[in-house]
Structures are given as C-alpha cells and as structure tokens.
Tab-separated table of C-alpha atoms in Angstrom:
chain	number	residue	atom	x	y	z
A	1	UNK	CA	15.377	71.497	76.652
A	2	UNK	CA	14.176	67.993	75.181
A	3	UNK	CA	12.732	66.856	78.867
A	4	UNK	CA	11.324	70.269	79.496
A	5	UNK	CA	9.217	70.214	76.274
A	6	UNK	CA	8.182	66.578	77.427
A	7	UNK	CA	7.348	67.257	80.510
A	8	UNK	CA	5.321	70.378	79.185
A	9	UNK	CA	3.388	67.842	76.896
A	10	UNK	CA	2.672	65.518	79.388
A	11	UNK	CA	1.321	68.076	81.845
A	12	UNK	CA	-0.890	69.341	79.137
A	13	UNK	CA	-2.377	65.695	78.215
A	14	UNK	CA	-3.078	64.913	82.030
A	15	UNK	CA	-4.989	67.847	82.426
A	16	UNK	CA	-7.286	67.155	79.531
A	17	UNK	CA	-10.711	65.404	79.158
A	18	UNK	CA	-8.968	62.542	76.625
A	19	UNK	CA	-6.682	61.569	79.615
A	20	UNK	CA	-9.685	61.017	81.584
A	21	UNK	CA	-11.473	59.195	78.809
A	22	UNK	CA	-8.418	57.023	78.780
A	23	UNK	CA	-7.975	56.348	82.223
A	24	UNK	CA	-11.850	55.360	82.527
A	25	UNK	CA	-11.247	52.907	79.205
A	26	UNK	CA	-7.717	51.388	80.927
A	27	UNK	CA	-9.423	50.679	84.102
A	28	UNK	CA	-12.720	49.563	82.996
A	29	UNK	CA	-12.125	47.494	80.079
A	30	UNK	CA	-8.942	45.825	80.557
A	31	UNK	CA	-9.582	44.159	83.879
A	32	UNK	CA	-12.846	43.405	82.797
A	33	UNK	CA	-12.448	41.616	79.607
A	34	UNK	CA	-9.798	39.740	81.246
A	35	UNK	CA	-11.782	38.201	84.136
A	36	UNK	CA	-15.099	37.593	81.974
A	37	UNK	CA	-13.133	36.083	79.103
A	38	UNK	CA	-11.083	33.924	81.829
A	39	UNK	CA	-14.325	32.390	83.385
A	40	UNK	CA	-15.388	31.677	79.707
A	41	UNK	CA	-12.328	29.593	79.140
A	42	UNK	CA	-12.784	27.858	82.405
A	43	UNK	CA	-16.225	26.736	81.123
A	44	UNK	CA	-14.776	25.834	77.656
A	45	UNK	CA	-12.379	23.656	79.617
A	46	UNK	CA	-14.696	21.656	81.632
A	47	UNK	CA	-17.036	21.167	78.345
A	48	UNK	CA	-13.650	19.764	76.886
A	49	UNK	CA	-12.988	17.349	79.671
A	50	UNK	CA	-16.548	16.451	79.405
A	51	UNK	CA	-16.392	15.735	75.969
A	52	UNK	CA	-13.128	13.742	76.216
A	53	UNK	CA	-14.474	11.607	78.980
A	54	UNK	CA	-17.617	10.667	76.661
A	55	UNK	CA	-15.164	9.845	73.715
A	56	UNK	CA	-13.292	7.500	75.817
A	57	UNK	CA	-16.098	5.429	77.018
A	58	UNK	CA	-17.067	4.596	73.579
A	59	UNK	CA	-15.988	1.538	71.609
A	60	UNK	CA	-12.269	1.117	71.520
A	61	UNK	CA	-12.027	-2.224	69.403
A	62	UNK	CA	-13.955	-3.033	66.099
A	63	UNK	CA	-14.535	-6.406	64.105
A	64	UNK	CA	-13.723	-5.521	60.317
A	65	UNK	CA	-15.669	-8.188	59.284
A	66	UNK	CA	-19.204	-6.519	60.863
A	67	UNK	CA	-20.967	-3.939	58.478
A	68	UNK	CA	-19.738	-0.235	59.375
A	69	UNK	CA	-21.615	2.747	58.224
A	70	UNK	CA	-19.477	4.739	56.135
A	71	UNK	CA	-20.748	7.857	58.219
A	72	UNK	CA	-20.215	6.821	61.536
A	73	UNK	CA	-17.413	8.523	63.513
A	74	UNK	CA	-15.329	5.706	64.783
A	75	UNK	CA	-13.223	8.224	66.819
A	76	UNK	CA	-13.023	11.576	67.521
A	77	UNK	CA	-10.027	13.993	68.309
A	78	UNK	CA	-10.667	17.227	70.241
A	79	UNK	CA	-8.811	20.731	70.581
A	80	UNK	CA	-8.176	21.405	74.169
A	81	UNK	CA	-8.824	25.223	74.687
A	82	UNK	CA	-5.913	27.337	75.883
A	83	UNK	CA	-5.751	29.543	78.693
A	84	UNK	CA	-4.415	32.863	76.688
A	85	UNK	CA	-7.622	32.767	74.807
A	86	UNK	CA	-8.415	35.458	77.684
A	87	UNK	CA	-6.310	37.720	75.718
A	88	UNK	CA	-7.769	36.782	72.302
A	89	UNK	CA	-10.692	34.653	71.326
A	90	UNK	CA	-9.371	34.339	67.636
A	91	UNK	CA	-10.719	31.000	65.795
A	92	UNK	CA	-11.420	29.666	69.357
A	93	UNK	CA	-15.114	29.404	69.196
A	94	UNK	CA	-15.043	29.208	65.175
A	95	UNK	CA	-13.227	25.912	64.916
A	96	UNK	CA	-15.198	22.633	64.916
A	97	UNK	CA	-15.863	21.046	68.496
A	98	UNK	CA	-14.028	17.626	67.625
A	99	UNK	CA	-12.985	16.029	63.937
A	100	UNK	CA	-14.774	12.816	63.544
A	101	UNK	CA	-13.049	9.926	61.568
A	102	UNK	CA	-15.457	7.987	59.196
A	103	UNK	CA	-14.619	5.922	56.491
A	104	UNK	CA	-15.778	8.931	54.004
A	105	UNK	CA	-13.438	11.130	55.433
A	106	UNK	CA	-13.350	13.528	58.276
A	107	UNK	CA	-16.385	15.256	59.737
A	108	UNK	CA	-16.459	18.458	61.938
A	109	UNK	CA	-18.166	18.989	64.848
A	110	UNK	CA	-20.512	22.119	65.453
A	111	UNK	CA	-18.325	25.123	66.359
A	112	UNK	CA	-19.209	26.990	69.673
A	113	UNK	CA	-20.350	30.149	68.061
A	114	UNK	CA	-23.304	28.389	66.552
A	115	UNK	CA	-24.930	28.053	69.640
A	116	UNK	CA	-24.360	31.589	71.042
A	117	UNK	CA	-26.008	35.469	69.761
A	118	UNK	CA	-23.308	36.892	71.200
A	119	UNK	CA	-21.093	36.330	67.668
A	120	UNK	CA	-23.500	38.382	66.416
A	121	UNK	CA	-22.178	41.399	68.315
A	122	UNK	CA	-18.459	40.380	68.253
A	123	UNK	CA	-16.145	39.589	70.914
A	124	UNK	CA	-15.072	42.002	73.646
A	125	UNK	CA	-11.444	40.829	74.517
A	126	UNK	CA	-8.116	42.435	75.230
A	127	UNK	CA	-7.190	42.235	71.111
A	128	UNK	CA	-10.485	44.064	70.491
A	129	UNK	CA	-9.508	46.836	73.164
A	130	UNK	CA	-6.320	47.514	71.909
A	131	UNK	CA	-6.930	47.068	68.042
A	132	UNK	CA	-10.414	49.001	68.203
A	133	UNK	CA	-10.423	51.404	71.393
A	134	UNK	CA	-7.059	52.035	71.973
A	135	UNK	CA	-6.058	52.917	68.120
A	136	UNK	CA	-8.798	55.527	68.291
A	137	UNK	CA	-7.783	57.010	71.530
A	138	UNK	CA	-4.503	57.107	69.989
A	139	UNK	CA	-5.395	59.191	66.982
A	140	UNK	CA	-7.417	61.603	69.687
A	141	UNK	CA	-4.186	62.386	71.588
A	142	UNK	CA	-2.261	63.119	68.142
A	143	UNK	CA	-4.726	64.474	65.881
A	144	UNK	CA	-4.182	68.477	67.217
A	145	UNK	CA	-0.503	67.990	68.273
A	146	UNK	CA	0.481	70.656	65.460
A	147	UNK	CA	-2.514	71.408	63.961
A	148	UNK	CA	-3.799	72.785	67.367
A	149	UNK	CA	-0.663	74.522	68.293
A	150	UNK	CA	-0.684	76.046	64.535
A	151	UNK	CA	-4.444	77.131	64.765
A	152	UNK	CA	-3.948	78.847	68.298
A	153	UNK	CA	-1.083	80.500	67.204
A	154	UNK	CA	1.447	79.171	69.892
A	155	UNK	CA	3.454	76.981	67.120
A	156	UNK	CA	4.914	80.262	65.889
A	157	UNK	CA	5.710	81.472	69.130
A	158	UNK	CA	7.508	78.392	70.465
A	159	UNK	CA	9.619	77.825	67.580
A	160	UNK	CA	10.607	81.718	67.694
A	161	UNK	CA	12.740	80.862	70.418
A	162	UNK	CA	15.071	79.042	68.719
A	163	UNK	CA	13.724	75.591	69.654
A	164	UNK	CA	14.801	73.097	66.965
A	165	UNK	CA	11.699	71.767	65.070
A	166	UNK	CA	12.816	68.068	65.533
A	167	UNK	CA	12.682	68.658	69.487
A	168	UNK	CA	9.307	70.048	69.213
A	169	UNK	CA	7.829	67.349	67.326
A	170	UNK	CA	9.716	64.523	69.608
A	171	UNK	CA	8.419	66.127	72.626
A	172	UNK	CA	4.774	65.996	71.241
A	173	UNK	CA	5.487	62.177	70.280
A	174	UNK	CA	7.273	61.091	73.374
A	175	UNK	CA	5.138	63.035	75.913
A	176	UNK	CA	1.769	61.821	74.432
A	177	UNK	CA	2.675	58.269	74.304
A	178	UNK	CA	4.108	58.467	77.947
A	179	UNK	CA	1.226	59.327	79.247
A	180	UNK	CA	-0.857	56.992	77.228
A	181	UNK	CA	0.779	53.745	77.669
A	182	UNK	CA	1.582	54.442	81.597
A	183	UNK	CA	-2.526	53.905	82.471
A	184	UNK	CA	-2.659	51.147	79.448
A	185	UNK	CA	0.387	49.029	81.426
A	186	UNK	CA	-0.835	49.576	85.109
A	187	UNK	CA	-4.338	48.443	83.734
A	188	UNK	CA	-3.137	45.353	82.134
A	189	UNK	CA	-0.848	44.677	85.066
A	190	UNK	CA	-3.899	45.014	87.416
A	191	UNK	CA	-5.846	42.843	85.339
A	192	UNK	CA	-3.026	40.227	85.357
A	193	UNK	CA	-2.966	40.115	89.085
A	194	UNK	CA	-6.715	39.564	88.998
A	195	UNK	CA	-6.166	36.851	86.731
A	196	UNK	CA	-3.430	35.273	88.728
A	197	UNK	CA	-5.885	35.204	92.029
A	198	UNK	CA	-8.528	33.563	89.792
A	199	UNK	CA	-5.848	30.797	89.089
A	200	UNK	CA	-4.578	31.871	85.761
A	201	UNK	CA	-0.935	30.011	85.487
A	202	UNK	CA	0.852	33.327	84.316
A	203	UNK	CA	4.200	32.265	85.703
A	204	UNK	CA	4.209	28.627	83.062
A	205	UNK	CA	7.407	29.113	81.230
A	206	UNK	CA	5.245	28.760	77.889
A	207	UNK	CA	2.499	31.530	79.013
A	208	UNK	CA	4.502	34.344	80.581
A	209	UNK	CA	6.888	34.736	77.236
A	210	UNK	CA	4.052	34.997	75.546
A	211	UNK	CA	2.079	37.397	77.563
A	212	UNK	CA	5.112	39.882	77.436
A	213	UNK	CA	5.275	39.510	73.841
A	214	UNK	CA	1.751	40.392	73.615
A	215	UNK	CA	2.176	43.362	75.634
A	216	UNK	CA	5.219	44.602	73.272
A	217	UNK	CA	3.403	44.218	70.145
A	218	UNK	CA	0.301	46.075	71.521
A	219	UNK	CA	3.036	49.007	72.576
A	220	UNK	CA	4.370	48.947	69.045
A	221	UNK	CA	0.869	49.016	67.435
A	222	UNK	CA	-0.301	51.873	69.636
A	223	UNK	CA	2.911	53.797	68.311
A	224	UNK	CA	1.874	53.314	64.983
A	225	UNK	CA	-1.453	55.231	65.367
A	226	UNK	CA	0.447	57.777	67.512
A	227	UNK	CA	2.603	58.213	64.175
A	228	UNK	CA	-0.663	58.041	61.646
A	229	UNK	CA	-2.305	61.022	64.067
A	230	UNK	CA	1.376	62.991	63.877
A	231	UNK	CA	1.022	62.682	60.180
A	232	UNK	CA	-2.774	64.095	59.875
A	233	UNK	CA	-1.580	66.881	62.306
A	234	UNK	CA	1.420	68.225	60.481
A	235	UNK	CA	-0.777	68.200	57.033
A	236	UNK	CA	-3.741	70.356	58.203
A	237	UNK	CA	-3.959	73.743	59.999
A	238	UNK	CA	-7.065	73.296	61.534
A	239	UNK	CA	-8.107	70.817	64.326
A	240	UNK	CA	-11.685	70.178	63.549
A	241	UNK	CA	-10.407	69.060	59.877
A	242	UNK	CA	-8.013	67.000	61.422
A	243	UNK	CA	-10.422	65.294	63.932
A	244	UNK	CA	-12.686	64.162	61.023
A	245	UNK	CA	-9.316	62.839	58.716
A	246	UNK	CA	-8.273	60.820	61.920
A	247	UNK	CA	-11.556	59.345	62.400
A	248	UNK	CA	-11.662	58.380	58.653
A	249	UNK	CA	-8.465	56.951	58.590
A	250	UNK	CA	-9.166	55.081	61.729
A	251	UNK	CA	-12.566	53.696	60.254
A	252	UNK	CA	-10.675	52.257	57.097
A	253	UNK	CA	-7.769	51.397	58.890
A	254	UNK	CA	-9.527	49.408	61.502
A	255	UNK	CA	-13.097	48.766	60.689
A	256	UNK	CA	-13.118	48.446	56.693
A	257	UNK	CA	-9.680	47.517	55.154
A	258	UNK	CA	-9.158	43.958	57.131
A	259	UNK	CA	-12.530	42.888	56.047
A	260	UNK	CA	-12.541	44.078	52.331
A	261	UNK	CA	-9.279	41.986	51.587
A	262	UNK	CA	-10.915	38.777	52.616
A	263	UNK	CA	-14.198	39.746	50.576
A	264	UNK	CA	-11.965	41.054	47.412
A	265	UNK	CA	-10.248	37.302	47.798
A	266	UNK	CA	-13.739	35.559	47.642
A	267	UNK	CA	-14.392	37.245	44.127
A	268	UNK	CA	-11.058	36.742	42.708
A	269	UNK	CA	-10.318	33.074	44.090
A	270	UNK	CA	-13.685	31.420	44.681
A	271	UNK	CA	-13.657	27.906	46.047
A	272	UNK	CA	-16.182	24.863	46.914
A	273	UNK	CA	-17.620	24.609	50.386
A	274	UNK	CA	-16.854	21.765	52.851
A	275	UNK	CA	-19.913	20.362	52.516
A	276	UNK	CA	-19.830	19.845	48.560
A	277	UNK	CA	-16.706	18.121	49.054
A	278	UNK	CA	-18.113	15.828	51.450
A	279	UNK	CA	-21.089	15.228	49.492
A	280	UNK	CA	-18.926	14.245	46.612
A	281	UNK	CA	-16.911	11.824	48.630
A	282	UNK	CA	-19.834	9.940	50.001
A	283	UNK	CA	-21.594	10.130	46.533
A	284	UNK	CA	-18.291	8.305	45.154
A	285	UNK	CA	-18.555	5.735	47.959
A	286	UNK	CA	-22.198	4.763	47.247
A	287	UNK	CA	-21.453	4.577	43.508
A	288	UNK	CA	-18.624	1.978	44.377
A	289	UNK	CA	-20.829	0.267	47.022
A	290	UNK	CA	-23.464	0.004	44.133
A	291	UNK	CA	-20.895	-1.564	41.765
A	292	UNK	CA	-19.337	-4.030	44.172
A	293	UNK	CA	-23.122	-5.060	44.860
A	294	UNK	CA	-23.802	-5.604	41.248
A	295	UNK	CA	-20.443	-7.541	41.030
A	296	UNK	CA	-21.615	-9.901	43.944
A	297	UNK	CA	-25.246	-10.231	42.335
A	298	UNK	CA	-23.446	-11.324	38.861
A	299	UNK	CA	-21.840	-14.264	41.348
A	300	UNK	CA	-24.592	-15.318	42.926
A	301	UNK	CA	-26.712	-15.729	39.670
A	302	UNK	CA	-23.780	-18.026	38.390
A	303	UNK	CA	-24.837	-20.505	41.006
A	304	UNK	CA	-26.884	-23.373	39.385
A	305	UNK	CA	-30.481	-23.067	41.425
A	306	UNK	CA	-31.873	-26.491	43.142
A	307	UNK	CA	-35.020	-28.124	42.029
A	308	UNK	CA	-37.085	-25.126	43.607
A	309	UNK	CA	-35.328	-22.434	41.916
A	310	UNK	CA	-33.385	-21.230	44.846
A	311	UNK	CA	-29.768	-20.617	44.627
A	312	UNK	CA	-28.028	-22.016	47.833
A	313	UNK	CA	-24.948	-20.517	49.122
A	314	UNK	CA	-23.145	-22.841	51.249
A	315	UNK	CA	-19.891	-22.639	53.048
A	316	UNK	CA	-17.589	-23.469	49.730
A	317	UNK	CA	-19.522	-21.419	47.778
A	318	UNK	CA	-19.495	-18.561	49.890
A	319	UNK	CA	-15.719	-18.721	50.279
A	320	UNK	CA	-15.191	-18.597	46.755
A	321	UNK	CA	-17.351	-15.687	46.344
A	322	UNK	CA	-15.439	-13.928	49.088
A	323	UNK	CA	-12.297	-14.421	47.607
A	324	UNK	CA	-13.268	-13.042	44.043
A	325	UNK	CA	-15.012	-10.156	46.343
A	326	UNK	CA	-11.909	-9.040	47.504
A	327	UNK	CA	-10.129	-8.447	44.161
A	328	UNK	CA	-12.837	-5.948	42.942
A	329	UNK	CA	-13.147	-4.559	46.469
A	330	UNK	CA	-9.186	-3.986	46.674
A	331	UNK	CA	-9.541	-2.079	43.093
A	332	UNK	CA	-12.684	0.338	44.100
A	333	UNK	CA	-10.907	0.655	47.293
A	334	UNK	CA	-7.845	2.006	45.526
A	335	UNK	CA	-10.068	4.216	42.941
A	336	UNK	CA	-11.849	5.296	46.039
A	337	UNK	CA	-8.620	6.534	47.917
A	338	UNK	CA	-7.078	8.153	44.600
A	339	UNK	CA	-10.325	9.973	44.172
A	340	UNK	CA	-10.666	11.380	47.623
A	341	UNK	CA	-6.704	12.377	47.808
A	342	UNK	CA	-7.112	14.170	44.613
A	343	UNK	CA	-10.485	15.872	45.546
A	344	UNK	CA	-8.954	16.907	49.198
A	345	UNK	CA	-5.781	18.556	47.259
A	346	UNK	CA	-7.760	20.487	45.028
A	347	UNK	CA	-9.895	21.936	47.678
A	348	UNK	CA	-6.846	22.506	49.853
A	349	UNK	CA	-5.132	24.436	47.162
A	350	UNK	CA	-8.051	26.375	46.333
A	351	UNK	CA	-8.625	27.187	50.204
A	352	UNK	CA	-4.827	27.900	50.622
A	353	UNK	CA	-4.908	30.214	47.541
A	354	UNK	CA	-8.073	31.950	48.624
A	355	UNK	CA	-6.454	32.554	52.202
A	356	UNK	CA	-3.199	33.638	51.274
A	357	UNK	CA	-4.588	36.441	48.784
A	358	UNK	CA	-6.892	37.594	51.737
A	359	UNK	CA	-4.145	37.872	53.993
A	360	UNK	CA	-1.822	39.739	51.747
A	361	UNK	CA	-4.828	42.122	50.936
A	362	UNK	CA	-5.737	42.686	54.553
A	363	UNK	CA	-2.095	43.657	55.604
A	364	UNK	CA	-2.258	46.953	53.552
A	365	UNK	CA	-3.823	48.535	57.226
A	366	UNK	CA	-1.617	47.439	60.791
A	367	UNK	CA	-4.429	46.153	62.104
A	368	UNK	CA	-4.468	42.888	60.374
A	369	UNK	CA	-0.949	42.653	61.501
A	370	UNK	CA	-1.746	42.812	65.022
A	371	UNK	CA	-4.586	40.330	64.965
A	372	UNK	CA	-2.619	37.895	62.958
A	373	UNK	CA	0.530	38.151	65.331
A	374	UNK	CA	-1.681	38.259	68.697
A	375	UNK	CA	-3.905	35.390	67.718
A	376	UNK	CA	-0.839	33.334	66.734
A	377	UNK	CA	0.798	34.338	70.470
A	378	UNK	CA	-2.135	33.149	72.076
A	379	UNK	CA	-2.455	30.223	70.150
A	380	UNK	CA	-5.933	31.115	68.769
A	381	UNK	CA	-5.120	31.787	65.083
A	382	UNK	CA	-4.394	30.233	61.735
A	383	UNK	CA	-1.087	28.127	63.007
A	384	UNK	CA	-3.241	26.277	65.927
A	385	UNK	CA	-6.364	25.601	63.250
A	386	UNK	CA	-3.613	24.337	60.814
A	387	UNK	CA	-2.154	22.232	63.305
A	388	UNK	CA	-5.567	20.974	64.336
A	389	UNK	CA	-6.480	20.009	60.888
A	390	UNK	CA	-3.057	18.442	60.283
A	391	UNK	CA	-2.890	16.246	63.274
A	392	UNK	CA	-6.550	15.241	62.278
A	393	UNK	CA	-5.330	14.094	58.916
A	394	UNK	CA	-2.805	12.431	60.282
A	395	UNK	CA	-4.887	10.724	62.546
A	396	UNK	CA	-7.170	9.655	59.798
A	397	UNK	CA	-4.189	8.358	57.648
A	398	UNK	CA	-3.374	5.845	60.837
A	399	UNK	CA	-6.844	4.763	61.135
A	400	UNK	CA	-7.088	4.276	57.411
A	401	UNK	CA	-4.029	1.825	57.355
A	402	UNK	CA	-5.134	0.129	60.720
A	403	UNK	CA	-8.992	-0.238	60.168
A	404	UNK	CA	-10.543	1.378	57.449
A	405	UNK	CA	-8.652	-0.698	54.891
A	406	UNK	CA	-9.452	-3.915	56.641
A	407	UNK	CA	-13.216	-3.624	56.684
A	408	UNK	CA	-14.955	-5.903	54.463
A	409	UNK	CA	-18.353	-4.788	53.053
A	410	UNK	CA	-19.480	-7.414	51.059
A	411	UNK	CA	-18.806	-10.887	52.623
A	412	UNK	CA	-20.924	-13.796	53.648
A	413	UNK	CA	-18.509	-15.101	56.854
A	414	UNK	CA	-17.756	-12.663	59.858
A	415	UNK	CA	-14.408	-12.494	61.061
A	416	UNK	CA	-13.996	-12.809	64.845
A	417	UNK	CA	-10.767	-11.227	65.230
A	418	UNK	CA	-11.578	-7.757	66.455
A	419	UNK	CA	-8.993	-4.666	66.120
A	420	UNK	CA	-7.945	-2.250	68.382
A	421	UNK	CA	-9.013	1.449	67.161
A	422	UNK	CA	-5.915	3.542	66.824
A	423	UNK	CA	-6.012	6.630	69.592
A	424	UNK	CA	-6.064	10.033	68.617
A	425	UNK	CA	-2.294	11.570	68.281
A	426	UNK	CA	-1.044	14.156	70.883
A	427	UNK	CA	-1.706	17.829	69.704
A	428	UNK	CA	1.814	19.548	69.186
A	429	UNK	CA	1.997	23.167	70.333
A	430	UNK	CA	3.642	25.573	68.336
A	431	UNK	CA	6.760	26.958	70.420
A	432	UNK	CA	7.412	30.635	70.935
A	433	UNK	CA	10.356	30.518	69.033
A	434	UNK	CA	8.492	29.113	65.937
A	435	UNK	CA	5.305	31.572	66.666
A	436	UNK	CA	7.963	34.770	66.348
A	437	UNK	CA	9.334	33.295	63.353
A	438	UNK	CA	6.208	33.109	61.499
A	439	UNK	CA	4.800	36.333	62.670
A	440	UNK	CA	8.135	38.165	61.651
A	441	UNK	CA	6.445	39.577	58.733
A	442	UNK	CA	3.719	41.122	60.906
A	443	UNK	CA	6.066	42.658	63.414
A	444	UNK	CA	8.437	43.930	60.578
A	445	UNK	CA	5.164	45.543	59.038
A	446	UNK	CA	4.403	47.479	62.215
A	447	UNK	CA	8.092	48.412	62.546
A	448	UNK	CA	7.831	49.732	58.906
A	449	UNK	CA	4.628	51.584	59.433
A	450	UNK	CA	6.049	53.232	62.656
A	451	UNK	CA	8.969	54.279	61.073
A	452	UNK	CA	7.676	55.457	57.678
A	453	UNK	CA	4.715	57.531	59.470
A	454	UNK	CA	7.091	59.357	61.849
A	455	UNK	CA	9.456	60.043	59.001
A	456	UNK	CA	6.813	61.572	56.743
A	457	UNK	CA	5.743	63.553	59.794
A	458	UNK	CA	8.968	65.076	60.319
A	459	UNK	CA	10.028	65.688	56.760
A	460	UNK	CA	6.453	67.560	56.286
A	461	UNK	CA	7.021	69.469	59.599
A	462	UNK	CA	10.468	70.392	58.508
A	463	UNK	CA	9.027	71.784	55.260
A	464	UNK	CA	6.254	73.303	56.315
A	465	UNK	CA	5.319	77.324	56.920
A	466	UNK	CA	4.753	78.120	60.407
C-alpha cells in the first residue's frame, strides 16, 4: 500500500509546474555554476603560480649587519587554490593573497575580492544553489502536502479508506523527496562529467571522497527543509497561508538568521582591528629604535672632542660602542618580543571569542551547518583559514630565530656573513577524517533537525481532526 501511495505522489509531482521549475533549475544552475567556477579556479591557479615564481627570484640571502626596514617583507607564504573551490568558494577570495614576513610582524596581501565588483552580488556556486535555491524549492514541494489535501477535501476521503495516517504522511515525504533528488543527482552527475572533461581531478583519492560527502550532506540538508515544509503543512488548513508561512520561514532560516548571529557577536564581544594591532607594533618598534638611538648618542657624547671640536669614532672606539649597544639591543629586543607576544595573544583571544559566539548563535538554523560543513569539505572554510595563518605564525617564528633576532640596527661596522633566508614551510592539508571529526557537530545538528521536525509533523498529523 505504501508503494502505491508513493507512486501516486510521484506522479502528482511530476505532472505539476513545480517539477518543471525544479528540472530547469537543476539542468541550468548546477552544471553552469560548476563549469564557471572551474574556469575561475584555473585562473586563480595561474595567478598563484606567477606570484610564487616572482617570490622565488627575490633575495634568498641577507646580511644581518646591513640596515633593514622593519616594514620590508623579507619573505612571503602563499595559499594554493584548491580545485574543490568549484563547489564552494567560501573564504577563498576573502583570505589574503599572501602573508608577508617583516620585522614588525606578519603583513597580509590584498584579498582577491577587493578588486572585483562581483563580490557585491555574492557568489554563485554549488553551495549557494543547494543552500538557497533548493531549500526554497523543497518548501514549495511540501507546503501543501497536507494542507492542500485538507483544503480540497480529498484528505478526509483518502483516510476514510482505513489508510493508516503514518503511511499517508510517509508517502508524501518519500514521494516528494524522490522526485526532488533524482533531477538534482542527475544534474550533479552531468556537471561532474563536464568538469572531468575539462580536466577536473575527480578521481584523486583526496577529491572524490569529499565530493561524495558533499553530495550526502546536501541530500540531508534538502531533507531538513522537506521536514520543515511538512510541519508547516500539518499545522495549517489553508494552502495559501501555508505558502506565506513557508516563504517567511525560508527568509529567516536562510537569509537572516545566519547573519544575525555574527552581528550579535560583534555587539556582545567587540574586538580591535588588525590594522590597529599592526600599528601598535610599529609604534612600539619606533619607540625602541628612538630609545636605542638616544643611548647611542649618549655614548658618542662621552667621546672627548679633538682640537677642532669633532668627535672621531675610530676602530677601537667603534668596537666598544657596538659591544655596549649589543647589551641595550638585547634588552629592548626582549621587551619588544614580550610586548608583541602579549598583543597577539590578546587579539587572537578576542577574535576567537567573537567568532565562536557568532558560530554558536548562527547554528540555530540548518543553513549555517550546511555552510560550515561544505566549506570544510571543499577546503575553503574556517579550518583552511586557521591552518594558513598558523603556518604563517610558525614561519615567522622560524625567521625570527634564524634572521630577525640577529639583525643589528645600531652599529658602525658592517658584517660580511650573509644568512640564508629560511624558506616557507609546506602547507598542511586537513585529511577527510579530520574534517569530518571537526564537522561532527554540524552533521549531528542537521540530523537532529531532520528527525525532530519529522517527528513533530507526525505527532501533529496523528492528533489533528480531519
């Protein structure tokens, strides 16, 4: 009996206008966004390779006795674009193009999004299609599943034939879901075939499992919105009212709530800007240099002048001044390092607190869980960003030990022993297992939403008068 009801529901959806809209959306949006974003990825890859090539031909050695501007980038570390960005651009264009290593700290290159007006309109990628377009279509498939039958009077007739209510509701959910996901999966397969034809490395061990996981999480997300539409349909008797409520819920769940969470976090836990932190480091460096210069002038003034009133700084005197200055430089360098370390720790603590609060508040809606999970799978999310900056911090610490700590600003004798500039470390990619472990909360939340909302729909349908 259940299969008969499901077949009836499938035919009902196939013959409806909403199925035509779904078919058009799938056949146009999914392959189009995948192919367009793959071309964008290839261009980003070319830009990355050119930037790395230019960085490699710069100086690889440096004399610590030569003067070095504290704001000069001695070396750079670049983030290689990932082919999975064709599914979700995420933070790829928002991250700095490079991390520059200076004596004052780490500077950030200009993000790619700054130079493109398309950022004002948002990204059109697979994540947007699933999270925004298909979530709305899922509600359009289910808003009148029960309300429409009740309004037309067919629900009373159907249940008068000793048909269990649970079978009726399951047929609505399963039939509509099957009609929905078949065009979605076919269009995704078609888009993947086009990508492979263009050179996308789908068969790589690190790529295919992530694409499969991305597909499964998309199906789960669509199932959540089927459950939301079913709940709305069971609580209302009028299909027009159900449509208005469904659209309102979609606006809040997809467009408003994910953004409100981070806006609230900025008000609850405000932080300083990166520019203010960098300027504070620069100001402290200037203060230390001024203090060192003052100490050096005091030593020069201690030299007795000659008969013409000039103070001659010879080899022996220069050596003594340098020896005394090394003590002061070591002291000020230690103070600067302690100050910078405290400044960075405080700033990082503020940012982590604000971001964690924003994440927690935004997870009220399933759309946020989909975004976090998808961007982690495509290596364009928070995990990749954190790894990028952590790699930059480790590289800076290595450069500070090998080079910056050995530079002498105030000396009268130049050393002739250049030091090799430490090369950037390899960027460690997060494995799929680690990604799934980090995204376990989002997976459980989506499952929770799906199970709880489906249960609420069934309980309401069982208790309602037909």
